Short mmCIF file of C-alpha atoms and ligand atoms in Angstrom, two decimals:
data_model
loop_
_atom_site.label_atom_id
_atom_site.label_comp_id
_atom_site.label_asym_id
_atom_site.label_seq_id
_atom_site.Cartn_x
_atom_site.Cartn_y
_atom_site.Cartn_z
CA UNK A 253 25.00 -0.18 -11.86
CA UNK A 254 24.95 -3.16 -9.75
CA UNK A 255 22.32 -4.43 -7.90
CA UNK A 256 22.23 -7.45 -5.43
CA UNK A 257 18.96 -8.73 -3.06
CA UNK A 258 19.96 -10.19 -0.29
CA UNK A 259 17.86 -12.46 1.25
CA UNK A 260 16.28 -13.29 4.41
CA UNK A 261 15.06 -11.64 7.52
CA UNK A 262 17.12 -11.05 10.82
CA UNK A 263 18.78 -14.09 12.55
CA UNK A 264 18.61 -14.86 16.06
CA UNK A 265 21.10 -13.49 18.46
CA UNK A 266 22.60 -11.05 15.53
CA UNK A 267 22.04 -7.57 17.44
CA UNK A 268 24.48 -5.24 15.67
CA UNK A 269 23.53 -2.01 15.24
CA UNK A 270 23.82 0.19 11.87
CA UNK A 271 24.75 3.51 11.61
CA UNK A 272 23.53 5.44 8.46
CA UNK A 273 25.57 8.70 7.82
CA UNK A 274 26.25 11.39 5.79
CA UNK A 275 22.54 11.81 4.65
CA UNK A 276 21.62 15.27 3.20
CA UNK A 277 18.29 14.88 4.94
CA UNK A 278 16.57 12.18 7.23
CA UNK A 279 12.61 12.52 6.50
CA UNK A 280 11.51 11.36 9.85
CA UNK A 281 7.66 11.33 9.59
CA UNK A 282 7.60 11.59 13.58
CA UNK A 283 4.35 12.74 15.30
CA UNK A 284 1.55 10.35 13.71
CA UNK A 285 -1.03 10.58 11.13
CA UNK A 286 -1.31 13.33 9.23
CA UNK A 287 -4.02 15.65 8.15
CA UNK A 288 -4.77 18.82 6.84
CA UNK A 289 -2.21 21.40 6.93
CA UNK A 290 -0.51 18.26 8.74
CA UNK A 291 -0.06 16.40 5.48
CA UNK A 292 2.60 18.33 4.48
CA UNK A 293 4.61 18.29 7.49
CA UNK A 294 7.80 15.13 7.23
CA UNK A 295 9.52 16.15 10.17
CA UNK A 296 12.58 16.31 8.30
CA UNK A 297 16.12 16.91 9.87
CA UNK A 298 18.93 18.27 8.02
CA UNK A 299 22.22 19.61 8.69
CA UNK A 300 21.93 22.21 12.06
CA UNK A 301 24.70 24.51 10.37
CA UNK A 302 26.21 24.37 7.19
CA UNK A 303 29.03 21.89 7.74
CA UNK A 304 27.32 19.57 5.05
CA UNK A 305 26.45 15.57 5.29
CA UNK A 306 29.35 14.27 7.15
CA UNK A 307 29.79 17.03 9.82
CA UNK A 308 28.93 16.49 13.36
CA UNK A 309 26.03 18.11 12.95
CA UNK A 310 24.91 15.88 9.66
CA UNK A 311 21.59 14.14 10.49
CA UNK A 312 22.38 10.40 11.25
CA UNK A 313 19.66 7.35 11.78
CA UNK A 314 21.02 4.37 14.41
CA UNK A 315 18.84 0.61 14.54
CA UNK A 316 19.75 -2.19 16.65
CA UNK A 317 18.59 -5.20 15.77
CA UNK A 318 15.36 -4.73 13.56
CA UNK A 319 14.41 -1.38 15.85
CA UNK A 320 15.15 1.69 14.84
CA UNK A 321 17.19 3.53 18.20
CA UNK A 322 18.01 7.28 17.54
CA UNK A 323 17.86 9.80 14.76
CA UNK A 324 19.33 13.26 15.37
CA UNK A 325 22.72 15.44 14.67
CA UNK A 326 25.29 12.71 14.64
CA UNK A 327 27.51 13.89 17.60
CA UNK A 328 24.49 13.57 19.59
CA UNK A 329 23.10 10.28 18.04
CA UNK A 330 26.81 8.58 19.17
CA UNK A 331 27.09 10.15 22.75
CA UNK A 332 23.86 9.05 23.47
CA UNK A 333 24.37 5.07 22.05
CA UNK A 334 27.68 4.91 24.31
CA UNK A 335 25.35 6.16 27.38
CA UNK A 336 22.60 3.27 26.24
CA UNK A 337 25.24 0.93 26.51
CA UNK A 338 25.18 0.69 22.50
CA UNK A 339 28.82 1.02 21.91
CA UNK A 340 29.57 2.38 18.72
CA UNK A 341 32.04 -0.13 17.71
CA UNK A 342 29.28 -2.93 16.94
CA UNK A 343 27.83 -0.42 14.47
CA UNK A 344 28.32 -0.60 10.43
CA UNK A 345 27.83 2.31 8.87
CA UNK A 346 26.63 2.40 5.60
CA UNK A 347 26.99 6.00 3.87
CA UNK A 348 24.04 8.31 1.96
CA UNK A 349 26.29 9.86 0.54
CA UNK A 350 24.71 12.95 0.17
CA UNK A 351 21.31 11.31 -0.35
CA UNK A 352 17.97 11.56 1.84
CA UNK A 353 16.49 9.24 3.69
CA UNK A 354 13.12 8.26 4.47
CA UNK A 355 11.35 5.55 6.12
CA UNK A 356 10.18 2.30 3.71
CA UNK A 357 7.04 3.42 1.61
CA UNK A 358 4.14 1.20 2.48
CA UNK A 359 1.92 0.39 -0.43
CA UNK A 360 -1.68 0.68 1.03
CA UNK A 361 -3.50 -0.76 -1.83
CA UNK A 362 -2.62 -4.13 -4.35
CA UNK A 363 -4.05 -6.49 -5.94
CA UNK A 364 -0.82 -8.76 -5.71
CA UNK A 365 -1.67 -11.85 -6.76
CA UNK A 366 -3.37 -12.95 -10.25
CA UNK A 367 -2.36 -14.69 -13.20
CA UNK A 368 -2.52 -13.54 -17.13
CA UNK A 369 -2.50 -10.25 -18.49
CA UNK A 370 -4.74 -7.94 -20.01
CA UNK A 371 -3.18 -5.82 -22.77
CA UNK A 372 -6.02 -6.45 -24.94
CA UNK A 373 -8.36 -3.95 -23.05
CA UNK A 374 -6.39 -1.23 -23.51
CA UNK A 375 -7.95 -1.01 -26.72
CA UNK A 376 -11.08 -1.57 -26.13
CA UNK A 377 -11.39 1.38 -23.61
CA UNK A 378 -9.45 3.29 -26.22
CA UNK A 379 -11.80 2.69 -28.70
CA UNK A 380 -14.59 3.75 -26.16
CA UNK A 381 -15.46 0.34 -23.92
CA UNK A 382 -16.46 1.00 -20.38
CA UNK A 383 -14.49 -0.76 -17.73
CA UNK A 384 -17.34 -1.55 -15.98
CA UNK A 385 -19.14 -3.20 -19.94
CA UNK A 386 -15.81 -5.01 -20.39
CA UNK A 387 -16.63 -6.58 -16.80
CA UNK A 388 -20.38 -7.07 -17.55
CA UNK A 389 -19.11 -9.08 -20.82
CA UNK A 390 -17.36 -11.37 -18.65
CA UNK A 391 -13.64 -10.02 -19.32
CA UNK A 392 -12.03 -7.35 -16.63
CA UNK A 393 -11.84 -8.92 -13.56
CA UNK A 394 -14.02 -12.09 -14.67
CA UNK A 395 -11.11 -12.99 -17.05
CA UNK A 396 -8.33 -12.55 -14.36
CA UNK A 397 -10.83 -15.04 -12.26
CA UNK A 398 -10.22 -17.48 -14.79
CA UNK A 399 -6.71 -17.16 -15.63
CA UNK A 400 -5.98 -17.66 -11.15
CA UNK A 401 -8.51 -20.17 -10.77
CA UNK A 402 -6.28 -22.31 -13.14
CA UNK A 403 -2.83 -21.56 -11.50
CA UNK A 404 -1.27 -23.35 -8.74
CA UNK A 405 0.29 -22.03 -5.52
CA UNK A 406 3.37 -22.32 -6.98
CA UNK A 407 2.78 -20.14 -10.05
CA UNK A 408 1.23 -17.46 -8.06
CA UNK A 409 4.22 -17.92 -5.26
CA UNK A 410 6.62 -17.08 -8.30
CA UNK A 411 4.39 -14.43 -9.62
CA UNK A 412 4.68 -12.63 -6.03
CA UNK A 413 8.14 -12.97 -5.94
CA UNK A 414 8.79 -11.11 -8.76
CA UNK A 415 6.39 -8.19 -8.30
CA UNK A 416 7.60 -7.58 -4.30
CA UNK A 417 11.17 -7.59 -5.55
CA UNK A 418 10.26 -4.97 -8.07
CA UNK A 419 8.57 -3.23 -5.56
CA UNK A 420 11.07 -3.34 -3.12
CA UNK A 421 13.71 -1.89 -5.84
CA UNK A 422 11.00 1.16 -5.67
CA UNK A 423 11.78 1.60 -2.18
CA UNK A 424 8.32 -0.52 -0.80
CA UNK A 425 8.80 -2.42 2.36
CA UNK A 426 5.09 -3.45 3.32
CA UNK A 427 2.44 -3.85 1.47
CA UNK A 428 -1.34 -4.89 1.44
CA UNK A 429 -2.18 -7.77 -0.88
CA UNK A 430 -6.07 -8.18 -1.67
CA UNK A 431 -7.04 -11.74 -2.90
CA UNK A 432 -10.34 -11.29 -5.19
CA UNK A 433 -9.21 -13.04 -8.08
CA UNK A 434 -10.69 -16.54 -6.64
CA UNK A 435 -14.48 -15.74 -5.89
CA UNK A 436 -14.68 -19.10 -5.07
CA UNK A 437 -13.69 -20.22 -1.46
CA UNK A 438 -10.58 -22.55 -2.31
CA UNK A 439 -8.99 -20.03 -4.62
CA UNK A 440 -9.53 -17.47 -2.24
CA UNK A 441 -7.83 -19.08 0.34
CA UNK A 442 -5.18 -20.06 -2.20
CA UNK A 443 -4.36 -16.78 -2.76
CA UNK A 444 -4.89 -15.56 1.12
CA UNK A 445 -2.49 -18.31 2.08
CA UNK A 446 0.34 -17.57 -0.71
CA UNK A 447 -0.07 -13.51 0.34
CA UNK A 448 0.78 -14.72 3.89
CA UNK A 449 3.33 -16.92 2.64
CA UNK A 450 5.18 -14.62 0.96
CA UNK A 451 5.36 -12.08 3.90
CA UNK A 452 6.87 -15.11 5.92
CA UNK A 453 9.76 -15.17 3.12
CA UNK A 454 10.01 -11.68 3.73
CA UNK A 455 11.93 -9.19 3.13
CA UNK A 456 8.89 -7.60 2.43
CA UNK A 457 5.83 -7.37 4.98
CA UNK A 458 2.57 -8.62 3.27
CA UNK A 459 -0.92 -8.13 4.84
CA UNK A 460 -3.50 -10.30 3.09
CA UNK A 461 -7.02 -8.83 2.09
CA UNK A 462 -10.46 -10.73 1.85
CA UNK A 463 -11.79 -9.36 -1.55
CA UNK A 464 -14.18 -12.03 -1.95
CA UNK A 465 -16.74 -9.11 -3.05
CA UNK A 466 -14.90 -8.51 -5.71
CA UNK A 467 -17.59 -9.30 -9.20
CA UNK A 468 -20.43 -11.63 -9.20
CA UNK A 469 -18.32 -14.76 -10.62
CA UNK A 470 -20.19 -16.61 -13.85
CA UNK A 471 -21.50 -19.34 -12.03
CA UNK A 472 -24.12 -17.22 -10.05
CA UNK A 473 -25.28 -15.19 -13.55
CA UNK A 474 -27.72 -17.32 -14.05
CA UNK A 475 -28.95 -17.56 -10.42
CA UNK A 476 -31.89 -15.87 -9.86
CA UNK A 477 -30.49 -12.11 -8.38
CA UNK A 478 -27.25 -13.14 -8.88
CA UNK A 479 -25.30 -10.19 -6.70
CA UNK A 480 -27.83 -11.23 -3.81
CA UNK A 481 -27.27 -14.76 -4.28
CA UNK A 482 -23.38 -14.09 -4.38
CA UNK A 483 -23.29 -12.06 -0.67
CA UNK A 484 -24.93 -14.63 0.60
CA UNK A 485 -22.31 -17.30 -0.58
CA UNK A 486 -19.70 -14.91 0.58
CA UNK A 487 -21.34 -14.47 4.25
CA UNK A 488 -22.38 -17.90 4.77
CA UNK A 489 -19.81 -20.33 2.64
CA UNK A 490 -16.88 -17.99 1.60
CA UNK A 491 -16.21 -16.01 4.80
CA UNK A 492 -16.44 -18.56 7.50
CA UNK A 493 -13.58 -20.48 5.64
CA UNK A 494 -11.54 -17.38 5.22
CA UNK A 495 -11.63 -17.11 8.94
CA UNK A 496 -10.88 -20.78 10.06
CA UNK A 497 -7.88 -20.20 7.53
CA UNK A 498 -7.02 -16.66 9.60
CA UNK A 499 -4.59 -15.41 6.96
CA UNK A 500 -6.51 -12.25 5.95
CA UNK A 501 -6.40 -9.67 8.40
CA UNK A 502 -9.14 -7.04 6.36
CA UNK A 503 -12.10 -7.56 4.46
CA UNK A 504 -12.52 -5.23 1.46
CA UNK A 505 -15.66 -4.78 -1.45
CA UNK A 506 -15.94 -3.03 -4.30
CA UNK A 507 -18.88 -0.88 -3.62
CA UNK A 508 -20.02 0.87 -6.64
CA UNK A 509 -23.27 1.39 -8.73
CA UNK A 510 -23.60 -1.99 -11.10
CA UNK A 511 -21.30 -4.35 -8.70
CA UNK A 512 -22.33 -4.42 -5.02
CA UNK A 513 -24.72 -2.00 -3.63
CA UNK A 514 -23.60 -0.04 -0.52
CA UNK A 515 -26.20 -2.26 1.65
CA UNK A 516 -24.82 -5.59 0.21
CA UNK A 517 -21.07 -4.05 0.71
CA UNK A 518 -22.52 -3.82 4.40
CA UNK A 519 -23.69 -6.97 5.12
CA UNK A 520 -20.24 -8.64 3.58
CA UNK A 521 -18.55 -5.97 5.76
CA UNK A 522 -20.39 -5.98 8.95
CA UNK A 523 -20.33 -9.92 8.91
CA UNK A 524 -16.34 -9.87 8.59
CA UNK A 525 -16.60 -7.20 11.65
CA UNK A 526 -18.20 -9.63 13.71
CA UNK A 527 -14.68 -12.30 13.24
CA UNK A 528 -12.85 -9.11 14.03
CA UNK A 529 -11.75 -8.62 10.48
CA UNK A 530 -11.13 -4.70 9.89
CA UNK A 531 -13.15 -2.94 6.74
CA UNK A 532 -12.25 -1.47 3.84
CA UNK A 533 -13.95 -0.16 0.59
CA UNK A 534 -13.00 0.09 -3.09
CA UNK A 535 -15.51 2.80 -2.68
CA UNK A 536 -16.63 5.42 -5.47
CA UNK A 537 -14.09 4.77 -8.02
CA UNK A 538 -15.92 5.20 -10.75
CA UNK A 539 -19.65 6.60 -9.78
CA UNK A 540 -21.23 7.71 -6.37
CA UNK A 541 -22.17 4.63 -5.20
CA UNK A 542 -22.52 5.17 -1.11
CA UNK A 543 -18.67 4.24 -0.82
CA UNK A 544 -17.49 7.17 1.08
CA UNK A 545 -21.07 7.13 3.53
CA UNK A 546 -20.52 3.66 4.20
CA UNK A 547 -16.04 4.19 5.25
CA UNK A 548 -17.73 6.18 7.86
CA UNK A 549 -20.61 4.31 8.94
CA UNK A 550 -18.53 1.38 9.55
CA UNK A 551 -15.32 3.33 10.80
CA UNK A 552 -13.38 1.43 8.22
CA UNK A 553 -9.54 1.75 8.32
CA UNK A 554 -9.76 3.60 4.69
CA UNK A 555 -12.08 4.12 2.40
CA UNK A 556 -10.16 3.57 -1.64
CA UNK A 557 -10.12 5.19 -4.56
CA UNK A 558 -13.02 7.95 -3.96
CA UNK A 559 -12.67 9.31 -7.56
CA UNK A 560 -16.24 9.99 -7.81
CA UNK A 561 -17.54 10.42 -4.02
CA UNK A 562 -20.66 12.65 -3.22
CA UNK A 563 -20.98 15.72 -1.43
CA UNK A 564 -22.66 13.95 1.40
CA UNK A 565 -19.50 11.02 1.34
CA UNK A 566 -16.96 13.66 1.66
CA UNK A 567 -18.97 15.42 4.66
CA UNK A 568 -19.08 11.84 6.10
CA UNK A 569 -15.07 11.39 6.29
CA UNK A 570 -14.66 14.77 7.01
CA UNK A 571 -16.95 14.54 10.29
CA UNK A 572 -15.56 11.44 11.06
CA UNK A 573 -11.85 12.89 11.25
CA UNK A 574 -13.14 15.69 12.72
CA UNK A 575 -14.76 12.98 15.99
CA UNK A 576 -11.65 11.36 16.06
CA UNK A 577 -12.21 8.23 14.10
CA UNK A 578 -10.47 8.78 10.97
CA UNK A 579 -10.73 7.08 7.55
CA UNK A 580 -7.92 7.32 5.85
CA UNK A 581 -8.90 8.32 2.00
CA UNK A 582 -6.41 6.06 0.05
CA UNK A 583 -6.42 7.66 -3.37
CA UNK A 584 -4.96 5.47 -6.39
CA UNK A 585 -4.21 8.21 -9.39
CA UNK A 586 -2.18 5.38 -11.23
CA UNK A 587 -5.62 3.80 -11.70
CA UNK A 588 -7.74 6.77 -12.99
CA UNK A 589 -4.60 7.50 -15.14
CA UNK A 590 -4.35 4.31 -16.75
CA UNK A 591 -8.44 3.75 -16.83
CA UNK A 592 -7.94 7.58 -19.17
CA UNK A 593 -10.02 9.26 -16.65
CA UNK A 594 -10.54 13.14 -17.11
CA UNK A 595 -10.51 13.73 -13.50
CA UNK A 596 -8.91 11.65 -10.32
CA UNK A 597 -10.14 11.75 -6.48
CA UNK A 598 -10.20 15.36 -5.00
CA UNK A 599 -7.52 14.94 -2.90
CA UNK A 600 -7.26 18.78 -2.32
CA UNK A 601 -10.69 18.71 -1.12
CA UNK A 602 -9.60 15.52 1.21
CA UNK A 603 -6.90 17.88 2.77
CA UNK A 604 -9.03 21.11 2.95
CA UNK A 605 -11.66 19.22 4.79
CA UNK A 606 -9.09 17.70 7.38
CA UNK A 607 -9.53 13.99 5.48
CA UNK A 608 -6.18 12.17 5.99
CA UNK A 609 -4.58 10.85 2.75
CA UNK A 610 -2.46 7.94 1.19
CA UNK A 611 -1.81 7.26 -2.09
CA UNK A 612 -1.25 3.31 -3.18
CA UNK A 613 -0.58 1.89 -6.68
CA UNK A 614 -3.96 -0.62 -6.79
CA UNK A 615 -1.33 -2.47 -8.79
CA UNK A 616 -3.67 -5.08 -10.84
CA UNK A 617 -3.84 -6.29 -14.08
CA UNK A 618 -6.63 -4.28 -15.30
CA UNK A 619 -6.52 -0.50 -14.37
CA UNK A 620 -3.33 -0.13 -12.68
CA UNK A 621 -0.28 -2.63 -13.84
CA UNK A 622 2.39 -0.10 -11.86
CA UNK A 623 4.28 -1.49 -8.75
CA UNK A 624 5.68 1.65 -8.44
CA UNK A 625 5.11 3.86 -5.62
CA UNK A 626 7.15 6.39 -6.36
CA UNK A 627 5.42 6.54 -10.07
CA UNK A 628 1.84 6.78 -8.15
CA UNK A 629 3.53 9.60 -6.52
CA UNK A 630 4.18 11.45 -9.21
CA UNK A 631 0.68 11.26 -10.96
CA UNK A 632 -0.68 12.47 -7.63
CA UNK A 633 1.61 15.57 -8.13
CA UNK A 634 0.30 15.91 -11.43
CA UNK A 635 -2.99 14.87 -11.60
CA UNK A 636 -4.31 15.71 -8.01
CA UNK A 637 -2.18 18.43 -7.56
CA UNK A 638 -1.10 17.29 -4.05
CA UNK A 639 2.28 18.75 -3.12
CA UNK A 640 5.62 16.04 -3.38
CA UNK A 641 5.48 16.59 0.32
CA UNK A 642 1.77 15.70 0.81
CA UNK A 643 2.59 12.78 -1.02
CA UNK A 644 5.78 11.65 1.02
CA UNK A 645 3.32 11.60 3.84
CA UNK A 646 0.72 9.63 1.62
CA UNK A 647 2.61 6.55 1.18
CA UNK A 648 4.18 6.55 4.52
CA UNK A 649 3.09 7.65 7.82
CA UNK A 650 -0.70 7.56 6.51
CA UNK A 651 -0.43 4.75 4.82
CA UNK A 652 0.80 2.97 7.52
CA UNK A 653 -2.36 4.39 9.30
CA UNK A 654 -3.92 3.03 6.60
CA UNK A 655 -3.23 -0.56 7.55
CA UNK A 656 -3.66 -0.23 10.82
CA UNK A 657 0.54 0.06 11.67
CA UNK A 658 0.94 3.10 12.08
CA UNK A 659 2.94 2.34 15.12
CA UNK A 660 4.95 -0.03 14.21
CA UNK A 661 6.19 1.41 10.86
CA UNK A 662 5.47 4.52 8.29
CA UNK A 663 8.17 6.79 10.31
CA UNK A 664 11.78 7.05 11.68
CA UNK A 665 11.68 7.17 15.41
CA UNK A 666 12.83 5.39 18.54
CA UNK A 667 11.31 1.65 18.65
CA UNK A 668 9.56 1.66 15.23
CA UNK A 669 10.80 -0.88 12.89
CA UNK A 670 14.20 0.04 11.10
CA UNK A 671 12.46 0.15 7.79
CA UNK A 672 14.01 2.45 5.86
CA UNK A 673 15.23 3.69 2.14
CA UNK A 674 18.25 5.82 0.98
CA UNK A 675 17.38 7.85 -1.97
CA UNK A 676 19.93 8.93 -5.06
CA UNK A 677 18.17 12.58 -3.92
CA UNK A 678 19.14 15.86 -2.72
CA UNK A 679 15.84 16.71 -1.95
CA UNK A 680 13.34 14.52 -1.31
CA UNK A 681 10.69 16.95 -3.37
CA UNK A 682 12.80 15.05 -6.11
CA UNK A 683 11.49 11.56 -5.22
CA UNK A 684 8.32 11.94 -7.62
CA UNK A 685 10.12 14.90 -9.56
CA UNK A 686 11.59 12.47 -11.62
CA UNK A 687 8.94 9.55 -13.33
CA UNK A 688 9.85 5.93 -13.42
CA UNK A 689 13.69 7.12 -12.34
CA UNK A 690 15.57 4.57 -10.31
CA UNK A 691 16.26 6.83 -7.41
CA UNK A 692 16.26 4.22 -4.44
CA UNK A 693 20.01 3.47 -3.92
CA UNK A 694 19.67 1.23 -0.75
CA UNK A 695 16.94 -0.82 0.99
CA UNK A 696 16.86 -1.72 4.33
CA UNK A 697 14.12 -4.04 5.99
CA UNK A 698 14.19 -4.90 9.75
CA UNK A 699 17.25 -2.99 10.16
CA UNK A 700 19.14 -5.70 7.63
CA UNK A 701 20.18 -4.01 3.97
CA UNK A 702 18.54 -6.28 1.48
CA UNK A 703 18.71 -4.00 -1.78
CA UNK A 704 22.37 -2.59 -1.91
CA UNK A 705 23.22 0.02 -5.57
CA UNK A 706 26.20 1.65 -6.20
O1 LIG B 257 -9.07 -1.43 -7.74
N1 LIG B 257 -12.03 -1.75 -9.35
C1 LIG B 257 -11.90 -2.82 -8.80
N2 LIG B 257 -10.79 -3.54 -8.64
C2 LIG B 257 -9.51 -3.18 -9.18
C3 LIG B 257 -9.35 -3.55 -10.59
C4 LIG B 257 -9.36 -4.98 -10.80
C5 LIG B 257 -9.21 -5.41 -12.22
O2 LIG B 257 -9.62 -4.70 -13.16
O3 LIG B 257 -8.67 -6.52 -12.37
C6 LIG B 257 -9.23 -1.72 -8.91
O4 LIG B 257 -9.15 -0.90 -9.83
FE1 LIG B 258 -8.13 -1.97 -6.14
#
């Protein structure tokens, strides 16, 4: 198998057009965020008779430029470019070949950037450690601090590189990138400013998180209430820096019983709000800790992990989808997997109460060291028993929502970017069928192929 990454985003003046044919099926995602019975609906167009891939009647996806233009029966997709004034002749086709297509995933949820690993915990949590008592002996997160406070923008440039091209051979085309591995103001805006960076290099779209909120770092232990002491750092010396930089474009905290309290998580958020930074919460991953109550309060853009919400936090998302000012639950089951869990985030209740879902990696050194999308996809299947459907929609179209783009990508329709993936599927309930497969045969970001398999 060969495998080239081509680099580089779209040059000026360089409006050709690409035609991609002969796809079994074109998983459009039209028609917006998804939620309840909704989740499970791609939109997906296939053949209208049974003349197969390449007939005129095969489902066929046009871009010009970095837009995407038409999708539709391919006889119809061509008449219709000639009548734009698109003629066909300064259109490439690339061939499915008998594969589906679906728009670029978007990972909702990473913690890109960090230096050093953490193999060592495995271990300990097998031999009964608490992820939260590794953190309160200053390793977890605290020893990730470490390890990025002492790397340079160049090792953490080279560190990004390689993870986005790994996730961009998954078939991941944007992606959120919390910093939170800093917890001091000029590492944070290290890491803010190499997220952005990197999204500038392209091909793949990176939106940079504040995590500032991320532990109490071991300078402030010995400070008398050192969480309190911390918030106020991060609203008063931390946050007004992050903002004069204006990389990050959300503000996130991990909200849960024994790190930030869901009052302190508000303050950090609120005072982000005011700079017009959008919220969201690591909320409820590992106790009822407010997470959930507070995603709603705030109308955050999602509300993360929600392994271990209340009964009153799931009536809170519920109510707010139902008022038309929707949460999206981003559920990580990579995380709870790797973390040995017994149970992940209800997801089924999510849908049955109308609660919009997306599923992310919350790739990280600590709980969740999976780039993989498609591999999050499958422990949702298995673990939270959504369908491979309700997850198509989870790390596309909602996720997209997620972030706060869900018009500009997550689906294939007219004027969206041409972000878009051709799977080595017949099927695309096949896409988390098969774990840690290579399935993605060809990548294309802004309308410009950039991973290319045979
Ligand atoms: O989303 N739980 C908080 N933050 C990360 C883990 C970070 C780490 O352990 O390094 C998460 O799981
Ligand atoms: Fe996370």
């Amino acid at each position: 198998m060969s495998l080239r990454v081509i680099e580089g985003g779209l040059t000026e003046g360089s409006s050709t057009g690409l035609l991609i044919v002969g796809a079994s099926a074109i998983v459009t995602m039209a028609g917006g965020l998804r939620r309840g019975e909704t989740q499970a609906e791609t939109a997906t167009l296939v053949g209208l008779r049974d003349g197969g891939p390449d007939s005129p009647d095969g489902p066929v996806v046009a871009t010009w430029g970095d837009r995407i233009v038409a999708t539709g029966p391919r006889a119809e997709v061509e008449a219709g470019l000639e009548a734009a004034g698109l003629p066909l002749s300064r259109f490439s086709h690339i061939d499915a070949a008998g594969g589906v297509v679906t728009p670029g995933l978007v990972d909702p949820h990473t913690h890109l950037l960090f230096a050093g690993s953490r193999e060592g915990e495995l271990q300990l949590r097998q031999r009964g450690a608490g992820y939260l008592e590794i953190l309160a002996a200053g390793g977890g997160i605290l020893s990730t601090v470490a390890a990025t406070r002492a790397a340079s923008a160049d090792d953490l440039l080279a560190h990004g590189r390689r993870w986005l091209d790994e996730m961009l051979s998954h078939g991941v085309t944007t992606i959120e990138a919390k910093s939170g591995y800093g917890l001091d103001l000029r590492t944070e805006l290290r890491l803010l400013e190499v997220a952005h960076r990197l999204g500038q290099e392209g091909p793949v779209d990176v939106l940079p998180t504040w995590l500032g909120a991320h532990a109490v770092p071991t300078e402030f232990k010995d400070r008398h209430e050192p969480a309190e002491a911390y918030v106020r750092h991060l609203i008063d010396e931390q946050l007004p820096g992050v903002v004069a930089q204006g990389r990050a474009r959300f503000a996130d905290v991990f909200c849960e019983r024994g790190v930030f309290t869901a009052d302190q998580s508000r303050r950090v958020l609120e005072a982000a709000a005011a700079f017009g930074m959008q919220a969201r919460l690591h909320a409820d991953e590992l106790a009822p800790s407010g997470g959930a109550e507070l995603a709603a309060e705030l109308s955050a853009l999602s509300a993360d992990h929600l392994a271990a919400p209340s009964a009153a936090g799931i009536d809170a998302l519920a109510e707010a989808a139902d008022s038309g000012r929707p949460v999206v639950a981003v559920v990580l089951p990579a995380t709870t997997w790797f973390l040995m869990k017994p149970a992940g985030a209800p997801a089924r209740t999510f849908i049955e109460r109308g609660i919009p879902v997306a599923v992310g990696t919350d790739f990280n050194p600590g709980t969740s060291p999976t780039a993989s999308l498609p591999l999050a996809m499958t422990v949702a299947c298995l673990s939270l028993r959504m369908t491979p459907a309700e997850a198509l929609t989870a790390t596309t179209i909602n996720a997209a929502h997620a972030l706060g783009i869900g018009d500009v990508v997550g689906s294939i329709e007219p004027d969206k970017q041409a972000d878009l993936v051709i799977w080595r599927v017949t099927d695309p309930d096949q896409i988390p069928y098969w774990p840690a497969a290579d399935l993605v045969r060809v990548v294309i970001k802004r309308g410009r192929p950039q991973l290319l398999r045979d």
